[in-house]
Short mmCIF file of C-alpha atoms in Angstrom, two decimals:
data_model
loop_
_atom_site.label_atom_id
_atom_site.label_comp_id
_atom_site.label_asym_id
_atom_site.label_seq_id
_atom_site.Cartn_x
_atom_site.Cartn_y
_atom_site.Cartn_z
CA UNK A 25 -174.74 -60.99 32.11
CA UNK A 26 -174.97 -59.39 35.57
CA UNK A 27 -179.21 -60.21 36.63
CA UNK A 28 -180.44 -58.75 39.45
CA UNK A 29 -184.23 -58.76 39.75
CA UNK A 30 -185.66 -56.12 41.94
CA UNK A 31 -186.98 -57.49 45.46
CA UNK A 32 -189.12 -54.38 46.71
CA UNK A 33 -190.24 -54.44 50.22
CA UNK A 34 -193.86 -52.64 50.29
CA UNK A 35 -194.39 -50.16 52.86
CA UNK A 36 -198.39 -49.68 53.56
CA UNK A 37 -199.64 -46.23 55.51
CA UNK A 38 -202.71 -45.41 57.19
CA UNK A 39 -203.06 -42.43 58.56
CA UNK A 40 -199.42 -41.54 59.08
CA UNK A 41 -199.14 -45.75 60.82
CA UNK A 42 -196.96 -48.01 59.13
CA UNK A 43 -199.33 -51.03 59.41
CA UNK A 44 -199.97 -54.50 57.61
CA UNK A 45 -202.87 -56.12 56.19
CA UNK A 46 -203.95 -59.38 55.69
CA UNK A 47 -206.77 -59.83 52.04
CA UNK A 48 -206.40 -55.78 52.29
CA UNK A 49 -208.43 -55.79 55.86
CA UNK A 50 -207.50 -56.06 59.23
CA UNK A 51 -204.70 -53.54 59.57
CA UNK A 52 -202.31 -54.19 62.08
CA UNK A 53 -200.29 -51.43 63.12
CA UNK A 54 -196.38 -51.64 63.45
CA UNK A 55 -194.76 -48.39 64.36
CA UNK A 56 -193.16 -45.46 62.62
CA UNK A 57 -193.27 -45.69 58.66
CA UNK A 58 -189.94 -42.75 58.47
CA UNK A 59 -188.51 -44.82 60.68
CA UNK A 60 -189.08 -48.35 59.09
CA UNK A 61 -187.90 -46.48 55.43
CA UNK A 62 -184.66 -45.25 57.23
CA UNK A 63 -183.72 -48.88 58.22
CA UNK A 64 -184.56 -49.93 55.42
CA UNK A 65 -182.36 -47.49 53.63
CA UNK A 66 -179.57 -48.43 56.17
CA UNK A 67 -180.07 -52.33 54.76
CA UNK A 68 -179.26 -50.86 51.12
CA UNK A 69 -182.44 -52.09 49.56
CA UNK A 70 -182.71 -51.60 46.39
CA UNK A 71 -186.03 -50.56 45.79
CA UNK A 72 -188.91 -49.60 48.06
CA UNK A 73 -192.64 -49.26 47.55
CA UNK A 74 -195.07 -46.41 49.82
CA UNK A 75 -198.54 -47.36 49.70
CA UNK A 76 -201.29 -45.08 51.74
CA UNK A 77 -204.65 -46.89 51.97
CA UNK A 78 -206.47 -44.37 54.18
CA UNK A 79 -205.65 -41.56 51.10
CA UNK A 80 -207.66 -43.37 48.65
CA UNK A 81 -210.08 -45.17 50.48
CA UNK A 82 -210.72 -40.93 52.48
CA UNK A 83 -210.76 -39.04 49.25
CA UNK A 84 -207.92 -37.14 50.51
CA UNK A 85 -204.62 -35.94 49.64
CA UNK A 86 -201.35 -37.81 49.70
CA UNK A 87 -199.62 -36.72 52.81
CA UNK A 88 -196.80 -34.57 51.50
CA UNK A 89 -195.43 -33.65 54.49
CA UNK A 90 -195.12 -37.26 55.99
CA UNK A 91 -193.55 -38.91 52.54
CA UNK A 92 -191.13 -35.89 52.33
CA UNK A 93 -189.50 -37.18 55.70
CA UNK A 94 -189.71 -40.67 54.13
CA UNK A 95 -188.19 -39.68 51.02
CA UNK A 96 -185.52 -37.55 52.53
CA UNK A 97 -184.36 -40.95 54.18
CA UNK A 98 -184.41 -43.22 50.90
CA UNK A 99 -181.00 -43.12 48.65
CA UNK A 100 -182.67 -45.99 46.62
CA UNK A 101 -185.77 -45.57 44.34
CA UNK A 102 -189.03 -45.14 45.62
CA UNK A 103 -192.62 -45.65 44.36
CA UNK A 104 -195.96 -44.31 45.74
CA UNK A 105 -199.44 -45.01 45.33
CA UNK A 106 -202.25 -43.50 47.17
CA UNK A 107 -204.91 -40.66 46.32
CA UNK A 108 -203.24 -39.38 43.53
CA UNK A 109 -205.43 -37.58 41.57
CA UNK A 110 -204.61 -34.33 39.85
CA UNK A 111 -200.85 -34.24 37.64
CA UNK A 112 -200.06 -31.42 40.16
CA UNK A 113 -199.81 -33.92 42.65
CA UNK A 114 -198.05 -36.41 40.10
CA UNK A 115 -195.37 -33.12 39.55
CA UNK A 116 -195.38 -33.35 43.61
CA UNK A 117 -194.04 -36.33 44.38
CA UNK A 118 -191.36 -36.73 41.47
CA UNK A 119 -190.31 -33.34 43.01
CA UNK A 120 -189.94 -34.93 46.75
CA UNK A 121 -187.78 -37.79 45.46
CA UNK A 122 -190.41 -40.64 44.30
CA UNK A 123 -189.54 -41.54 40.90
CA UNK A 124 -192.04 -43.62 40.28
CA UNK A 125 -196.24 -43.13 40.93
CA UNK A 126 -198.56 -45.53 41.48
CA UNK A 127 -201.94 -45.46 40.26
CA UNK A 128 -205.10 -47.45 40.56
CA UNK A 129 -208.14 -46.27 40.35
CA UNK A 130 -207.36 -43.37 37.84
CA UNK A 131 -206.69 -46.14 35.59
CA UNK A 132 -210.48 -47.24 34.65
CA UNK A 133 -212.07 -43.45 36.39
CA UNK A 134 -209.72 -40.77 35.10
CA UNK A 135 -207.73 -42.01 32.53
CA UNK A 136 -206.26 -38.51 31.09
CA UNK A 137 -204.68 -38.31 34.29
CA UNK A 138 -202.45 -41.92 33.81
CA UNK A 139 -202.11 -40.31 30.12
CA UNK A 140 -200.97 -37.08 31.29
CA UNK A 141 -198.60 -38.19 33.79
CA UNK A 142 -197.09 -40.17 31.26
CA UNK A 143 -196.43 -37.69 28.88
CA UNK A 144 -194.95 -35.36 31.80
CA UNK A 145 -192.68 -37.96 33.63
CA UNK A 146 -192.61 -40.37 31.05
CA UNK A 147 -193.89 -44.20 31.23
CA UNK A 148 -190.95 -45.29 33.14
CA UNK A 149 -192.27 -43.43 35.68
CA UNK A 150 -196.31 -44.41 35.91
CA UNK A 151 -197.20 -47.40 37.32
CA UNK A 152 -200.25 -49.43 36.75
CA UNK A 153 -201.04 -51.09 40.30
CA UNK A 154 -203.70 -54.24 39.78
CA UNK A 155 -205.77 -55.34 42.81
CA UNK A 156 -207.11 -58.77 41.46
CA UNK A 157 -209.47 -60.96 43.57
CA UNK A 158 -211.24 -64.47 42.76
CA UNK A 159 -214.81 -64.06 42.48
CA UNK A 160 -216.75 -67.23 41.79
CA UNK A 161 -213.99 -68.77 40.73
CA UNK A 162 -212.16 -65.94 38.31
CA UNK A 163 -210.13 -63.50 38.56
CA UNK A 164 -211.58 -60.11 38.84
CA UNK A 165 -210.14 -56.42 39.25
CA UNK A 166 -210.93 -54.52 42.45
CA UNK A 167 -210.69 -50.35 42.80
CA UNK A 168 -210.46 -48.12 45.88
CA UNK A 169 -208.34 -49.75 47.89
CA UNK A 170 -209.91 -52.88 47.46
CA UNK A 171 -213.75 -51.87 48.18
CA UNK A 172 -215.09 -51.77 44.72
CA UNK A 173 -215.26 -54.95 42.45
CA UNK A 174 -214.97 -53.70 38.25
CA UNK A 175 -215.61 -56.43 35.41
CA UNK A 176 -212.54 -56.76 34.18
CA UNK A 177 -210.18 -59.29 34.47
CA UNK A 178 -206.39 -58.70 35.80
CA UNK A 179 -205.55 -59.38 32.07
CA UNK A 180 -208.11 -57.27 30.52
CA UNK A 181 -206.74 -54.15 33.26
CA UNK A 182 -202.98 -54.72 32.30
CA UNK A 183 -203.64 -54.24 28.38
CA UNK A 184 -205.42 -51.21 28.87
CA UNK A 185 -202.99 -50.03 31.18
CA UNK A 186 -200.05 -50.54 28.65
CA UNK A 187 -202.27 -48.78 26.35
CA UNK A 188 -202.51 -45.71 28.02
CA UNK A 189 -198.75 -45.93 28.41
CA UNK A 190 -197.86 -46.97 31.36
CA UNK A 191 -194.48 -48.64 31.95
CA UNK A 192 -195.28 -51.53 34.96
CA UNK A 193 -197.43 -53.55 36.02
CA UNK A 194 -197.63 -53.87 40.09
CA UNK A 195 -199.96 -56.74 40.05
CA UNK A 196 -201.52 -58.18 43.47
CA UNK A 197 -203.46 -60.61 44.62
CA UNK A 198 -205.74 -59.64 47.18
CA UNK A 199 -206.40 -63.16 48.30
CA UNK A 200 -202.54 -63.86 49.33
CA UNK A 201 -202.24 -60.34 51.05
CA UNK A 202 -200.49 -61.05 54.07
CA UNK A 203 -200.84 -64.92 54.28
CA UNK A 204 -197.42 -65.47 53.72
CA UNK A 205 -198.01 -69.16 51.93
CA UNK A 206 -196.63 -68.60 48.39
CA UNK A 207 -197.61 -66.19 45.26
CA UNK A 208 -200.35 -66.89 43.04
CA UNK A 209 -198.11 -68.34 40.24
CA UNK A 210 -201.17 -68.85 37.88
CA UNK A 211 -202.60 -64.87 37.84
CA UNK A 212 -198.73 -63.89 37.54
CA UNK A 213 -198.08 -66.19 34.46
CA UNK A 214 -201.53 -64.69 33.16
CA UNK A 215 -200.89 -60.90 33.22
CA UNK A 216 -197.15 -61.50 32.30
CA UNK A 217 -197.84 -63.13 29.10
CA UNK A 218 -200.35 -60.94 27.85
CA UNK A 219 -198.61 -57.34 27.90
CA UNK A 220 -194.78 -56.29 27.24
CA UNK A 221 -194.12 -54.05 30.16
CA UNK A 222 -192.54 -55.32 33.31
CA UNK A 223 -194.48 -57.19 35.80
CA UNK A 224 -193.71 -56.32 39.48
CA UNK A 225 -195.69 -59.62 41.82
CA UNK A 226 -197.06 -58.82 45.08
CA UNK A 227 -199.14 -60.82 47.64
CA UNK A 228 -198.29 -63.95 49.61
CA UNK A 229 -194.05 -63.79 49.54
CA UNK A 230 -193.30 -65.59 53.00
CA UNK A 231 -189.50 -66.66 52.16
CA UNK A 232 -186.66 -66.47 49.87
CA UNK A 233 -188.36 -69.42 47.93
CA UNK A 234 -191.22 -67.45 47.76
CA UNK A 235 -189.61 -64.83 45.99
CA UNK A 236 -187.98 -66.81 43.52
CA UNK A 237 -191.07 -68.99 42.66
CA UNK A 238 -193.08 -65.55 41.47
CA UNK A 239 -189.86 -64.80 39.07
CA UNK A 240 -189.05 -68.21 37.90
CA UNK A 241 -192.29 -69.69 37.72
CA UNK A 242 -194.25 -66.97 37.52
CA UNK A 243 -191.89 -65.17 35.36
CA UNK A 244 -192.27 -61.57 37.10
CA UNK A 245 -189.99 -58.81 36.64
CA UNK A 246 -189.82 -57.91 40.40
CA UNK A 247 -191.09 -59.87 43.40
CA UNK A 248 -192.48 -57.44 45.96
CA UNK A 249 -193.84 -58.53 49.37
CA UNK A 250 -195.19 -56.96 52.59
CA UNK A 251 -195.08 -59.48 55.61
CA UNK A 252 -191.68 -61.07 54.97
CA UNK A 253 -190.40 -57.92 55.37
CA UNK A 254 -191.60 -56.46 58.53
CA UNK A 255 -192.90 -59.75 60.46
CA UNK A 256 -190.42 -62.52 61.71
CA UNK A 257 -191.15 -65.77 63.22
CA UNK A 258 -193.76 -67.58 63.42
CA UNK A 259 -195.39 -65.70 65.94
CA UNK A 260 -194.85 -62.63 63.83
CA UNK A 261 -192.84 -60.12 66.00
CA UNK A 262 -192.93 -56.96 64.33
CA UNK A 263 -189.06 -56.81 62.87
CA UNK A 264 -188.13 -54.67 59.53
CA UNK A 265 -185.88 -57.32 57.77
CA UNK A 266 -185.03 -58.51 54.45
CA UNK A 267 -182.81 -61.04 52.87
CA UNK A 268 -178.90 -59.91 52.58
CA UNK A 269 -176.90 -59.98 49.41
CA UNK A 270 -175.83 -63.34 50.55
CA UNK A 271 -178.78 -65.00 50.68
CA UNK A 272 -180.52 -63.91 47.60
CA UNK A 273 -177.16 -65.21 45.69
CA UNK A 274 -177.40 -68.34 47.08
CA UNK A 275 -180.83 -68.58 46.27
CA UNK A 276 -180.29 -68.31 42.79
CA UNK A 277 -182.06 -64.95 42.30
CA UNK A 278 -178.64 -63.01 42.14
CA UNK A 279 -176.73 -64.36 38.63
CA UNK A 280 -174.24 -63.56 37.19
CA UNK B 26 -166.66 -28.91 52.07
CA UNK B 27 -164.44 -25.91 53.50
CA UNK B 28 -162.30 -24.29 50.60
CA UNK B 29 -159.23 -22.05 52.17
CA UNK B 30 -159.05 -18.92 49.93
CA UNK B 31 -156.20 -16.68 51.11
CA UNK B 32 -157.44 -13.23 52.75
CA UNK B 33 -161.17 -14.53 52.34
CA UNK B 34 -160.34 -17.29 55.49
CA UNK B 35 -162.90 -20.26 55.28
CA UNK B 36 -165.63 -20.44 52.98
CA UNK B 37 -168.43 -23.13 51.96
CA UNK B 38 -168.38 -24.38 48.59
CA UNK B 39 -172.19 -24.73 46.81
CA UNK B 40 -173.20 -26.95 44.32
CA UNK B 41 -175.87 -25.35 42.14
CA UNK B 42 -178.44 -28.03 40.95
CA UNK B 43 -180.63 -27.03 38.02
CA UNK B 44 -184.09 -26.70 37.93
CA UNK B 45 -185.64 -26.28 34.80
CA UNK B 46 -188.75 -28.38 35.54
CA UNK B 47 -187.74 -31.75 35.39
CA UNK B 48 -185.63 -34.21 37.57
CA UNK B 49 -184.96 -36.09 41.01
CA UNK B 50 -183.64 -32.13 42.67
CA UNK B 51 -184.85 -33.43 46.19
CA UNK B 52 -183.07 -36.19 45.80
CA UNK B 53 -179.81 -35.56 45.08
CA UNK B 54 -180.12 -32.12 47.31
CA UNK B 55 -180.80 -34.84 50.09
CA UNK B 56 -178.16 -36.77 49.50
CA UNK B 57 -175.28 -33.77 49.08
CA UNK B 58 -176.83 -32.55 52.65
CA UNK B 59 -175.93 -35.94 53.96
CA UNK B 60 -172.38 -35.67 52.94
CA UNK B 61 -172.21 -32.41 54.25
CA UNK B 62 -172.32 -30.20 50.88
CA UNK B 63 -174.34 -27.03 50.46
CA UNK B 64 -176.41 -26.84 47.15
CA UNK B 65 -179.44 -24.47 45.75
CA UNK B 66 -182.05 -25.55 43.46
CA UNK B 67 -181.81 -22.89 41.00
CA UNK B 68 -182.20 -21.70 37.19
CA UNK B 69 -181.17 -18.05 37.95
CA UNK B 70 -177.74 -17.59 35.81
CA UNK B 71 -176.12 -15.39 38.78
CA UNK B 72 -176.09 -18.24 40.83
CA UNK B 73 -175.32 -20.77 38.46
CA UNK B 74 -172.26 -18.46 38.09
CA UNK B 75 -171.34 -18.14 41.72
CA UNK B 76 -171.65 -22.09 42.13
CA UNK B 77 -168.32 -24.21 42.52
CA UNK B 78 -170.06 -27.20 41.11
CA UNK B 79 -173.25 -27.35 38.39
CA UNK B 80 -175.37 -30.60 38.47
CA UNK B 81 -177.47 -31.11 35.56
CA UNK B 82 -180.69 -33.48 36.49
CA UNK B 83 -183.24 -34.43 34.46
CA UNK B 84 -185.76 -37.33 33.83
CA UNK B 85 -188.41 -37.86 30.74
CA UNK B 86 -187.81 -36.81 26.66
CA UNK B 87 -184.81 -35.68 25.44
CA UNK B 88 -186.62 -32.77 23.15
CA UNK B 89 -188.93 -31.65 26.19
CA UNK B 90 -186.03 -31.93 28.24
CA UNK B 91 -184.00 -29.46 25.59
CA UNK B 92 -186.88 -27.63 25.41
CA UNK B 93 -187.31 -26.75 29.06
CA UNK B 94 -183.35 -26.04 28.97
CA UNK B 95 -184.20 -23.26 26.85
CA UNK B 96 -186.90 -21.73 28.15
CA UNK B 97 -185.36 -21.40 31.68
CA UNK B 98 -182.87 -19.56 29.94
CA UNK B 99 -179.84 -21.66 31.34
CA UNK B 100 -178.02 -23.18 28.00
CA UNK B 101 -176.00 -19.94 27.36
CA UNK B 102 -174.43 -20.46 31.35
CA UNK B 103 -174.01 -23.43 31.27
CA UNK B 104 -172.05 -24.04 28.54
CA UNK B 105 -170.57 -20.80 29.15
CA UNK B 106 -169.10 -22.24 32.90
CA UNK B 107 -168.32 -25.55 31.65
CA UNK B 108 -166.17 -24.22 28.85
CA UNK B 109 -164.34 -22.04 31.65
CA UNK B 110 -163.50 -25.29 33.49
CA UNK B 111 -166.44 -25.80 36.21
CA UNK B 112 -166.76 -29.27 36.93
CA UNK B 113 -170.70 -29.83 35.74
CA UNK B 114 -172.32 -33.50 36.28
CA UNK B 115 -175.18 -34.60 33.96
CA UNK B 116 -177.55 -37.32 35.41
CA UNK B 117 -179.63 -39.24 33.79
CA UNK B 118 -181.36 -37.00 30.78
CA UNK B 119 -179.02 -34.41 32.02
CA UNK B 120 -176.14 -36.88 30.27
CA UNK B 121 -177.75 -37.19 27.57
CA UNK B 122 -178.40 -33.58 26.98
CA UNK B 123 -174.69 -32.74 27.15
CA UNK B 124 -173.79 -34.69 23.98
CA UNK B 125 -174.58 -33.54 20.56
CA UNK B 126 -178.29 -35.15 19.87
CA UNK B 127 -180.62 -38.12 20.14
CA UNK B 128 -182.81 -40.30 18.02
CA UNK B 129 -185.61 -39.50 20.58
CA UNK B 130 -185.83 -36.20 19.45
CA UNK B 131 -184.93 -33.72 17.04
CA UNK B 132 -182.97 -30.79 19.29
CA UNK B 133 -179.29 -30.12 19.39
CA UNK B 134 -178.27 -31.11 23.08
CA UNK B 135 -175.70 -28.91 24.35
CA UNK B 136 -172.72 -30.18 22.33
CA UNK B 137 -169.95 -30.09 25.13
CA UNK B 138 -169.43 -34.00 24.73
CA UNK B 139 -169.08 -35.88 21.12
CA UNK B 140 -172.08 -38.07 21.52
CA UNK B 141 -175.54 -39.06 20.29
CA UNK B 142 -177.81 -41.11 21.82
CA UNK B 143 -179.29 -43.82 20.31
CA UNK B 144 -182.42 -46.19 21.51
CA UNK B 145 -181.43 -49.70 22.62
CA UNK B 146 -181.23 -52.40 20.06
CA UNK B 147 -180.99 -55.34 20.75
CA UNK B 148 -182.13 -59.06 19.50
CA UNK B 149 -185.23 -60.43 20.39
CA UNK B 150 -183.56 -63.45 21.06
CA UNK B 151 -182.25 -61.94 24.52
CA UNK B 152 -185.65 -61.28 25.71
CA UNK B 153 -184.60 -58.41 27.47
CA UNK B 154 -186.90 -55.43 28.26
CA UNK B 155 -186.54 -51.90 27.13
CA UNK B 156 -186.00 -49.04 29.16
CA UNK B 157 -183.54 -50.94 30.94
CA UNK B 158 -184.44 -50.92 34.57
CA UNK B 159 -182.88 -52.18 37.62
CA UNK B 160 -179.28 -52.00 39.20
CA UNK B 161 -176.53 -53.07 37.05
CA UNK B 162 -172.60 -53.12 37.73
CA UNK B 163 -170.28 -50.78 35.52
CA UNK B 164 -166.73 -51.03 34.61
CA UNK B 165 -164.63 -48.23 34.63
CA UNK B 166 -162.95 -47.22 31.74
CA UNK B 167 -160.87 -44.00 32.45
CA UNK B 168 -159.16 -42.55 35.63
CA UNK B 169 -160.40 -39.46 36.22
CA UNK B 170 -161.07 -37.68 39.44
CA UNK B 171 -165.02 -38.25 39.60
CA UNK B 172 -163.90 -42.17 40.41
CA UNK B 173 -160.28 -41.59 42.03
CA UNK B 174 -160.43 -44.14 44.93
CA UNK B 175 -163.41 -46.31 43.90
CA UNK B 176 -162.45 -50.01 44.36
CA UNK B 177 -164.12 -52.73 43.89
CA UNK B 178 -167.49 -53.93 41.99
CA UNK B 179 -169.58 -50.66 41.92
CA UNK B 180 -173.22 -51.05 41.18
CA UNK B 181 -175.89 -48.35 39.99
CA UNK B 182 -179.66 -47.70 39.51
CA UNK B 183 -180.25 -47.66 35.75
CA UNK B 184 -183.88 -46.55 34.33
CA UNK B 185 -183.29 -45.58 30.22
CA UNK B 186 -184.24 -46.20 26.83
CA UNK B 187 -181.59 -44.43 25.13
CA UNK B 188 -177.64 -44.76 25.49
CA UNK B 189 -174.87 -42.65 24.42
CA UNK B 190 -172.34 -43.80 21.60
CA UNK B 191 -169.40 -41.30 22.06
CA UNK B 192 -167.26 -40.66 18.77
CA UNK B 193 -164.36 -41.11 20.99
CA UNK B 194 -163.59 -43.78 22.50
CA UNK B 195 -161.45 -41.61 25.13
CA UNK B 196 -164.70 -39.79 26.35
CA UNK B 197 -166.21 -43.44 27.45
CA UNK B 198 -165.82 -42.91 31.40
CA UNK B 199 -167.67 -46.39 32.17
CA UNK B 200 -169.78 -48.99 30.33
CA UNK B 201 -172.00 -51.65 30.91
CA UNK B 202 -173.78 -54.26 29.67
CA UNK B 203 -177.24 -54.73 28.81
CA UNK B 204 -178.14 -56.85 25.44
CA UNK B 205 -174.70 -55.24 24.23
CA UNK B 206 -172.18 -53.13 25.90
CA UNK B 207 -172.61 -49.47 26.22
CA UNK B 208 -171.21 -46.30 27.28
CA UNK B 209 -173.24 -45.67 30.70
CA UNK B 210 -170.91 -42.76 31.55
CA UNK B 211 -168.69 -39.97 29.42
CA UNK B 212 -166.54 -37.49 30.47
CA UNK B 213 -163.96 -34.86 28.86
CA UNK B 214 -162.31 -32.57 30.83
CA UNK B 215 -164.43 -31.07 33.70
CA UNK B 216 -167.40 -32.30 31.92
CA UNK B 217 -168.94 -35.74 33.10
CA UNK B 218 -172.23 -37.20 32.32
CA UNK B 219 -173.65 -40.57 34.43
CA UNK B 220 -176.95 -42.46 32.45
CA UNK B 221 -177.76 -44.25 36.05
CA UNK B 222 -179.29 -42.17 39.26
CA UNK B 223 -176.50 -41.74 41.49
CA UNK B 224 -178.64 -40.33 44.22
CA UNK B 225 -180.30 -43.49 44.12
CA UNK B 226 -177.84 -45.93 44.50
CA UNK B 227 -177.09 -45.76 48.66
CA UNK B 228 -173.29 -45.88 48.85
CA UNK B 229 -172.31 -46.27 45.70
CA UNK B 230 -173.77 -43.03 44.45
CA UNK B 231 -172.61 -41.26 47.74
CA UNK B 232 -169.53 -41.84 46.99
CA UNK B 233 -169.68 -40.33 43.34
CA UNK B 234 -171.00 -37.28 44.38
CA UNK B 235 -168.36 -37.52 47.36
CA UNK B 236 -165.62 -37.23 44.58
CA UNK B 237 -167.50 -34.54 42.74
CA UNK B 238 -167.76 -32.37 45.19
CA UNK B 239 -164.16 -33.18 46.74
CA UNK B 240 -161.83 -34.49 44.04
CA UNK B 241 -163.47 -32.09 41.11
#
């Protein structure tokens, strides 16, 4: 049978920048987020996430306006997570052409909203993202955008996540963001085994090998990365890029 | 796309895409305006009427997508236009709703294809997740005009947790396979329903709506 996993390049905003992080601080800003989402539409990718950190971590709206003209750009399917809030703004964004919203902190602080959204876009459609960062040694959940350490494990976040309804898991690790050396196997294995809803990886993909050691080893539904994507070399120059058809085949990551 | 219509001279041709609360409209409004077709978001019946084309969207529960259908006061039209020959396109729960019912819910759909939909089974064994998620390749069973011209392997972006199982095997317009194979898209007549997001699936999709709009 045809098996295509989905390799989702990330897309982070703040303030309107397209920028990249590296353990969620130290943005680094890279140009024109429309404009990175249009060339990546041009490289038929087949699935992109939009992440605003300024939305959350400023209490303010998601920038309609701004992920209209990125969505009016993307023929493939889009996620976004960032200040969501109210189901109004849930209603928003499937409207603009996201199919798929990403929530965070609602998760443990407003959880009628993740259950409402749910019921009005169906679980397919909510996604549970889970910021998890070793503290002392184990793994612990963080909350807006990173700044606010909960006590619960990654595990302990996904299974209430499923049971609200949710229909992913975007699971990172906040100690490979942007270091480009490899996922974090161990936590992926962890929150895979442990709920029955698809596990999308993020943090640390630096290569093709990368890629295929979170869904082989660490048996994830997806493999998402940031830096691979919009960094090349080893000096990183700032380059939107992504693995062809080709390449992913002959990785082994394609089957048939 | 210019239709000649003799003492008229040159007109546009619209696509009306129905809003009755739920579905990708921006979406696949973006991507007709990128192949150069006009379309209105709409659940007024006058233009549904004065439309060359109806696409029928829809994401989430078949019942609450039947529901909605009814309230917006658009099942009478649209039946009424597809049984006078409009070419009409369901997507997603908008395929679904054209066939007869669903084990998700407990509403008639529309009835204008002879299908139900049916939640996927299959073994444990194949460790496969439900809704089935992801791109997948079709095959196409039936030469119509909605795929007139498409060569080669054509792939799709799938998100469902029900298929159709048409009564007739001669309204299967492509399958795939996922645990089992399935009917992934039906047609009969100038009725055609597609289970995967065409507006979501770059080329591939363009080209879909390409033939709808052109070949229809």
């Amino acid at each position: 049978m045809f098996n295509r996993p989905r390799i989702i390049p990330v897309l982070l905003i703040d303030d309107r920048d397209l920028i990249k992080t590296i353990n969620f601080k130290k943005p680094t800003y890279l140009g024109d987020p429309v404009n990175a989402l249009k060339i990546f539409n041009r490289k038929g990718i087949d699935e992109m996430a939009v992440l605003d950190i300024s939305a959350s971590k400023k209490g303010i709206e998601p920038d309609f306006e701004l992920l209209t003209d990125m969505a009016s750009e993307a023929f493939m399917p889009l996620s976004y997570g960032g200040g969501i809030k109210t189901l109004e703004q849930v209603r928003k964004l499937l409207a603009i052409g996201y199919e798929k919203v990403v929530l965070n902190t609602s998760l443990v602080e407003d959880e009628h909203l993740v259950r409402d959204a749910v019921a009005l876009a169906g679980s397919q459609s909510v996604v549970a993202s889970i910021d998890a960062k070793l503290v002392k040694g184990q793994y612990k959940c963080v909350i807006c955008d990173g700044t606010k350490v909960i006590d619960m494990t990654p595990v302990e976040l996904a299974k209430h996540a499923a049971e609200l309804g949710v229909g992913e898991i975007f699971l990172n690790s906040i100690d490979r963001d942007g270091m480009m050396t490899g996922y974090d196997t161990d936590l992926i294995n962890q929150v895979v085994n442990a709920v029955d809803i698809p596990v999308t990886a993020c943090g640390g993909a630096g290569s093709i090998s990368d890629l295929k050691d979170a869904l082989v080893n660490g048996h994830a539904h997806a493999a998402a990365g940031g830096s691979m994507f919009v960094y090349y070399g080893r000096l990183k120059a700032v380059l939107i890029t992504a693995p062809t058809e080709q390449e992913l085949t002959e990785a082994g990551i394609y089957t048939e | 796309m210019l239709v000649s219509v003799t003492g008229v001279g040159l007109r546009e041709t619209m696509v009306a895409i129905i809003n009755y609360g739920l579905g990708n409209l921006g979406s696949i409004a973006n991507m007709l305006k990128v192949i150069g077709e006009k379309s209105v978001i709409t659940a007024d019946p006058e233009k549904i009427k004065a439309a060359d084309r109806i696409i029928l969207p829809g994401v989430g529960a078949f019942d609450a997508g039947m529901s909605k259908l009814n309230e917006s006061g658009v099942v009478d039209v649209i039946k009424e236009q597809a049984n006078a020959g409009k070419p009409i396109l369901g997507i997603c729960l908008g395929m679904q709703l054209l066939g007869n019912a669903s084990e998700e819910g407990e509403l008639p759909g529309l009835g204008l294809i002879d299908f139900s939909c049916k939640r996927f089974d299959i073994p444990a064994e194949m460790n496969l997740k439900v809704p089935h998620m992801g791109w997948d390749i079709v095959e196409f069973k039936k030469d119509v005009p909605l795929i007139d011209g498409i060569e080669g392997r054509q792939r799709y972006y799938f998100v469902h947790t029900y298929h159709a199982v048409c009564n007739n095997s001669e309204d299967v317009m492509m399958t795939c396979d996922y645990g089992y194979e399935f009917a992934c898209a039906v047609n009969k007549g100038n009725v055609y329903g597609v289970q995967f997001h065409p507006e979501k699936s770059h080329d591939f999709g363009m080209r879909l709506f390409e033939n709808f709009c052109k070949k229809c």
